[in-house]
């Protein structure tokens, strides 16, 4: 454990080597985030303050933060935050930690929405919104769009709503509690753009997951049945029950699932185009289906 340290840099070096020896992944960058959180400063400010004395009154709080990380907790839950698409989001174990690849999904949908709805503002609906990253970034980036967001978890919805408040867009989002497309079907809401990053990990992969994920992230946000495809199958099955089939459907998918999800979509409706968006590792990570434009 870190002992009373002289400078902030010494606290940094000590905690990094302590966590590194425990096998914590990316120990040094975790420690940077923990120190930024403790001292309430940016990364640049932290570097400038490296020579300062470590504030003795923060020693107890510092010890607790490092201990939580040492116990395997994701650093985002320890500090309670994760950045996404240039905005900072509060996260807790009630919601999945936002992943950077989801930024590519948001980007693709912002692009398609602007292209397909040059005059009218589309209604975008995010199913299984978790921390609310998708509706909040979309409402923020496209002030004229209408946005809806749903989740089966009331705790997730509360977190999403408070993230929307933090970024000044809460009143622009319609919040719906319910299972997949049910709340939209029941209220006869017709999204133009339907987006979802549902749980997609095959149940059997549980033992192989990193402990950080397996022990701390909410399982309802992770697992999607035997092949991980259950939630896509159910959502695609519900599409015809909406007042009309959305013009754009965008799903995030797991490794090797893009083809199967595209096949489900093809069987459910006519699309002008179905394409895959690769993530930064070249894995087909998003399936974007676009309806033929009505003349
Ligand atoms: N929509 C949220 C996200 O993209 C939550 C996803 C989930 O919990 N499966 O991070």
Coordinates of C-alpha atoms and ligand atoms in Angstrom, one line a residue:
X1 CA 0.0 0.0 0.0
X2 CA 1.1 3.6 -0.6
X3 CA 2.6 5.2 2.4
X4 CA 2.6 8.9 3.3
X5 CA 4.5 10.3 0.3
X6 CA 6.4 13.4 -0.3
X7 CA 5.4 14.7 -3.7
X8 CA 2.5 14.0 -6.0
X9 CA 5.0 12.4 -8.4
X10 CA 6.1 10.0 -5.7
X11 CA 2.5 9.0 -4.9
X12 CA 2.0 8.4 -8.6
X13 CA 5.1 6.2 -9.0
X14 CA 4.4 4.3 -5.8
X15 CA 0.8 3.5 -6.7
X16 CA 1.7 2.6 -10.3
X17 CA 4.2 0.1 -9.2
X18 CA 2.0 -1.3 -6.5
X19 CA -0.9 -1.8 -8.9
X20 CA 1.5 -2.9 -11.7
X21 CA 2.9 -5.7 -9.5
X22 CA -0.7 -6.9 -8.8
X23 CA -1.1 -7.3 -12.5
X24 CA -3.6 -4.4 -12.9
X25 CA -3.9 -3.6 -16.6
X26 CA -2.7 -0.1 -17.6
X27 CA -1.8 0.6 -14.0
X28 CA 0.0 4.0 -14.7
X29 CA -2.9 5.4 -16.7
X30 CA -5.4 4.2 -14.0
X31 CA -3.3 6.0 -11.4
X32 CA -3.3 9.2 -13.4
X33 CA -7.1 9.1 -13.6
X34 CA -7.4 8.4 -9.8
X35 CA -5.0 11.3 -9.0
X36 CA -7.0 13.6 -11.3
X37 CA -10.2 12.6 -9.5
X38 CA -8.6 13.0 -6.1
X39 CA -7.1 16.4 -6.8
X40 CA -10.0 17.6 -9.0
X41 CA -7.7 18.5 -11.9
X42 CA -7.1 17.8 -15.6
X43 CA -4.2 15.6 -16.8
X44 CA -2.2 18.6 -17.9
X45 CA -2.7 20.3 -14.5
X46 CA -1.6 17.0 -12.8
X47 CA 1.7 17.0 -14.7
X48 CA 2.3 20.6 -13.7
X49 CA 1.6 19.7 -10.0
X50 CA 3.9 16.6 -10.0
X51 CA 6.5 18.4 -7.9
X52 CA 4.0 19.7 -5.3
X53 CA 3.7 18.1 -1.9
X54 CA 1.0 15.4 -1.8
X55 CA -1.8 16.9 0.4
X56 CA -1.5 15.0 3.7
X57 CA -5.3 15.4 4.4
X58 CA -6.0 13.4 1.2
X59 CA -3.9 10.4 2.2
X60 CA -6.8 8.4 3.6
X61 CA -9.0 9.1 0.5
X62 CA -6.1 8.2 -1.7
X63 CA -5.5 4.9 0.0
X64 CA -9.2 4.0 -0.5
X65 CA -9.1 4.8 -4.2
X66 CA -5.9 2.7 -4.8
X67 CA -7.4 -0.1 -2.7
X68 CA -10.5 -0.2 -4.8
X69 CA -8.5 -0.4 -8.0
X70 CA -6.3 -3.1 -6.4
X71 CA -9.4 -5.1 -5.7
X72 CA -10.1 -5.2 -9.5
X73 CA -12.8 -2.6 -9.8
X74 CA -12.8 -0.8 -13.1
X75 CA -11.2 2.7 -12.7
X76 CA -14.4 4.3 -14.2
X77 CA -16.5 3.0 -11.4
X78 CA -13.9 4.1 -8.8
X79 CA -13.9 7.7 -10.1
X80 CA -17.5 7.5 -11.2
X81 CA -16.9 8.9 -14.7
X82 CA -16.1 8.0 -18.3
X83 CA -15.6 10.3 -21.3
X84 CA -17.6 9.6 -24.5
X85 CA -17.6 11.6 -27.7
X86 CA -16.1 14.6 -26.0
X87 CA -18.5 14.7 -23.0
X88 CA -18.0 13.3 -19.5
X89 CA -20.6 10.8 -18.2
X90 CA -21.3 9.6 -14.7
X91 CA -21.2 5.8 -14.4
X92 CA -22.0 3.4 -11.6
X93 CA -22.2 -0.4 -11.4
X94 CA -25.9 0.1 -12.5
X95 CA -24.7 0.7 -16.1
X96 CA -22.2 -0.6 -18.6
X97 CA -19.0 1.5 -18.9
X98 CA -19.2 3.3 -22.3
X99 CA -16.7 1.8 -24.8
X100 CA -14.9 3.9 -27.4
X101 CA -16.1 1.9 -30.4
X102 CA -19.7 3.0 -29.7
X103 CA -18.5 6.5 -30.7
X104 CA -18.3 5.2 -34.3
X105 CA -22.0 4.1 -34.1
X106 CA -23.0 7.6 -33.0
X107 CA -20.9 9.1 -35.7
X108 CA -22.4 6.9 -38.4
X109 CA -26.0 7.7 -37.3
X110 CA -25.4 11.4 -37.1
X111 CA -24.1 11.2 -40.6
X112 CA -26.9 9.1 -42.0
X113 CA -29.6 11.2 -40.2
X114 CA -28.3 14.5 -41.7
X115 CA -28.0 12.9 -45.1
X116 CA -31.5 11.2 -45.1
X117 CA -33.4 14.0 -43.3
X118 CA -31.9 17.2 -44.7
X119 CA -35.0 19.3 -43.8
X120 CA -37.0 17.5 -41.3
X121 CA -35.5 16.6 -37.9
X122 CA -35.6 12.8 -37.4
X123 CA -36.7 11.1 -34.2
X124 CA -33.8 8.9 -33.0
X125 CA -34.6 6.2 -30.4
X126 CA -31.9 4.4 -28.3
X127 CA -33.0 1.0 -26.9
X128 CA -31.1 -0.1 -23.8
X129 CA -29.6 3.3 -23.2
X130 CA -27.6 2.5 -20.1
X131 CA -25.6 5.5 -19.0
X132 CA -27.4 7.5 -21.8
X133 CA -24.3 8.2 -23.9
X134 CA -26.2 7.8 -27.2
X135 CA -29.2 10.0 -26.6
X136 CA -27.1 12.6 -24.8
X137 CA -24.4 12.9 -27.5
X138 CA -27.0 12.9 -30.3
X139 CA -29.1 15.6 -28.6
X140 CA -26.0 17.6 -28.0
X141 CA -24.6 17.3 -31.5
X142 CA -28.0 17.8 -33.3
X143 CA -30.1 20.4 -31.4
X144 CA -33.0 20.0 -33.9
X145 CA -33.4 16.2 -33.7
X146 CA -35.9 14.6 -31.4
X147 CA -34.6 11.9 -29.2
X148 CA -36.1 9.0 -27.2
X149 CA -34.2 6.6 -24.9
X150 CA -35.4 3.5 -23.1
X151 CA -34.1 0.9 -20.7
X152 CA -35.5 -2.0 -18.8
X153 CA -33.5 -0.9 -15.7
X154 CA -35.0 2.0 -13.7
X155 CA -31.6 2.6 -12.2
X156 CA -29.9 2.9 -15.6
X157 CA -32.6 5.3 -16.8
X158 CA -32.1 7.5 -13.7
X159 CA -28.3 7.6 -14.5
X160 CA -29.0 8.4 -18.1
X161 CA -31.4 11.2 -17.2
X162 CA -28.9 12.8 -14.8
X163 CA -26.2 12.6 -17.5
X164 CA -28.6 14.4 -19.8
X165 CA -29.2 17.0 -17.1
X166 CA -25.4 17.5 -16.8
X167 CA -25.2 18.3 -20.5
X168 CA -28.4 20.4 -20.6
X169 CA -30.4 18.1 -22.9
X170 CA -32.7 16.2 -20.4
X171 CA -35.9 18.0 -21.5
X172 CA -35.2 17.1 -25.1
X173 CA -35.2 13.4 -24.5
X174 CA -38.2 11.3 -24.0
X175 CA -37.4 8.7 -21.3
X176 CA -39.1 5.3 -21.4
X177 CA -38.8 2.4 -19.1
X178 CA -39.4 -0.9 -20.6
X179 CA -38.3 -4.0 -22.4
X180 CA -36.7 -3.5 -25.9
X181 CA -39.2 -2.0 -28.4
X182 CA -42.3 -2.5 -26.1
X183 CA -42.5 1.1 -24.8
X184 CA -42.4 2.4 -28.3
X185 CA -45.0 0.0 -29.6
X186 CA -47.3 0.6 -26.7
X187 CA -47.1 4.4 -27.1
X188 CA -47.2 4.2 -30.9
X189 CA -43.9 6.1 -31.2
X190 CA -42.3 5.8 -34.6
X191 CA -38.6 6.3 -34.6
X192 CA -36.9 7.3 -37.8
X193 CA -33.6 6.1 -36.6
X194 CA -33.5 3.1 -34.2
X195 CA -30.2 2.4 -32.4
X196 CA -29.2 -0.2 -29.9
X197 CA -26.0 -1.5 -28.3
X198 CA -27.7 -4.4 -26.6
X199 CA -26.1 -7.1 -24.4
X200 CA -24.4 -9.4 -26.9
X201 CA -21.9 -11.6 -25.1
X202 CA -22.7 -15.3 -25.5
X203 CA -23.7 -16.7 -22.0
X204 CA -21.0 -19.4 -22.2
X205 CA -18.3 -16.8 -22.4
X206 CA -18.8 -15.6 -18.8
X207 CA -15.9 -17.5 -17.3
X208 CA -13.5 -16.2 -20.0
X209 CA -14.3 -12.5 -19.4
X210 CA -11.8 -10.3 -17.7
X211 CA -12.6 -10.1 -13.9
X212 CA -13.0 -6.3 -14.2
X213 CA -16.0 -7.0 -16.5
X214 CA -17.3 -10.2 -15.0
X215 CA -17.3 -9.1 -11.4
X216 CA -18.3 -5.5 -11.7
X217 CA -20.3 -4.7 -14.8
X218 CA -24.1 -5.4 -14.8
X219 CA -24.8 -8.8 -16.3
X220 CA -28.2 -7.7 -17.8
X221 CA -26.1 -5.3 -19.9
X222 CA -23.6 -7.9 -21.0
X223 CA -25.2 -11.3 -21.9
X224 CA -27.4 -12.0 -24.9
X225 CA -28.2 -15.8 -24.6
X226 CA -26.5 -18.8 -26.0
X227 CA -25.1 -17.2 -29.1
X228 CA -25.4 -13.6 -27.8
X229 CA -28.0 -12.9 -30.5
X230 CA -31.3 -13.1 -28.4
X231 CA -31.8 -9.4 -28.1
X232 CA -31.3 -8.7 -31.8
X233 CA -33.7 -11.5 -32.7
X234 CA -36.4 -10.1 -30.3
X235 CA -35.9 -6.5 -31.5
X236 CA -36.0 -7.4 -35.2
X237 CA -39.1 -9.5 -34.5
X238 CA -40.7 -6.4 -32.9
X239 CA -39.9 -4.0 -35.8
X240 CA -43.1 -4.7 -37.7
X241 CA -45.1 -3.9 -34.6
X242 CA -43.9 -0.3 -34.6
X243 CA -46.2 2.3 -36.4
X244 CA -43.7 2.0 -39.3
X245 CA -40.3 0.4 -39.9
X246 CA -37.5 2.9 -39.1
X247 CA -35.6 4.5 -42.0
X248 CA -32.3 3.6 -40.3
X249 CA -31.5 0.8 -37.9
X250 CA -28.1 0.8 -36.3
X251 CA -26.9 -2.0 -34.0
X252 CA -23.6 -2.5 -32.3
X253 CA -22.7 -6.2 -32.4
X254 CA -20.2 -8.6 -30.9
X255 CA -17.3 -10.3 -32.7
X256 CA -18.5 -12.5 -35.6
X257 CA -22.2 -11.5 -35.2
X258 CA -22.6 -8.9 -38.0
X259 CA -23.6 -11.4 -40.7
X260 CA -26.2 -13.1 -38.5
X261 CA -27.7 -9.8 -37.5
X262 CA -27.8 -8.6 -41.1
X263 CA -29.6 -11.8 -42.1
X264 CA -32.2 -11.2 -39.5
X265 CA -32.8 -7.6 -40.7
X266 CA -32.9 -8.8 -44.3
X267 CA -35.6 -11.3 -43.5
X268 CA -37.7 -8.7 -41.6
X269 CA -37.9 -5.8 -44.1
X270 CA -36.7 -4.4 -47.4
X271 CA -33.5 -2.3 -47.1
X272 CA -31.7 -0.3 -49.7
X273 CA -28.5 -1.0 -48.0
X274 CA -27.0 -2.9 -45.1
X275 CA -23.4 -2.2 -44.3
X276 CA -20.9 -2.9 -41.5
X277 CA -18.8 -0.4 -39.7
X278 CA -15.4 -1.8 -38.6
X279 CA -14.0 -0.8 -35.2
X280 CA -10.5 0.4 -34.6
X281 CA -9.3 -3.3 -34.6
X282 CA -11.0 -4.0 -37.9
X283 CA -13.8 -6.1 -36.4
X284 CA -17.2 -5.5 -38.0
X285 CA -18.8 -3.7 -35.0
X286 CA -21.9 -2.0 -36.3
X287 CA -24.6 -3.0 -38.6
X288 CA -26.4 -0.1 -40.3
X289 CA -29.5 -0.9 -42.3
X290 CA -31.1 1.9 -44.4
X291 CA -34.6 1.7 -45.9
X292 CA -35.3 2.5 -49.5
X293 CA -36.3 6.1 -49.7
X294 CA -40.0 6.7 -50.3
X295 CA -40.6 8.9 -53.3
Ligands
LIG1 N1 -26.2 2.1 -24.7 C1 -25.3 1.9 -23.7 C2 -23.9 2.0 -24.3 O1 -23.7 1.9 -25.5 C3 -25.5 0.7 -22.9 C4 -25.2 -0.6 -23.6 C5 -25.5 -1.8 -22.8 O2 -25.7 -1.7 -21.6 N2 -25.5 -2.9 -23.4 O3 -22.9 2.0 -23.6

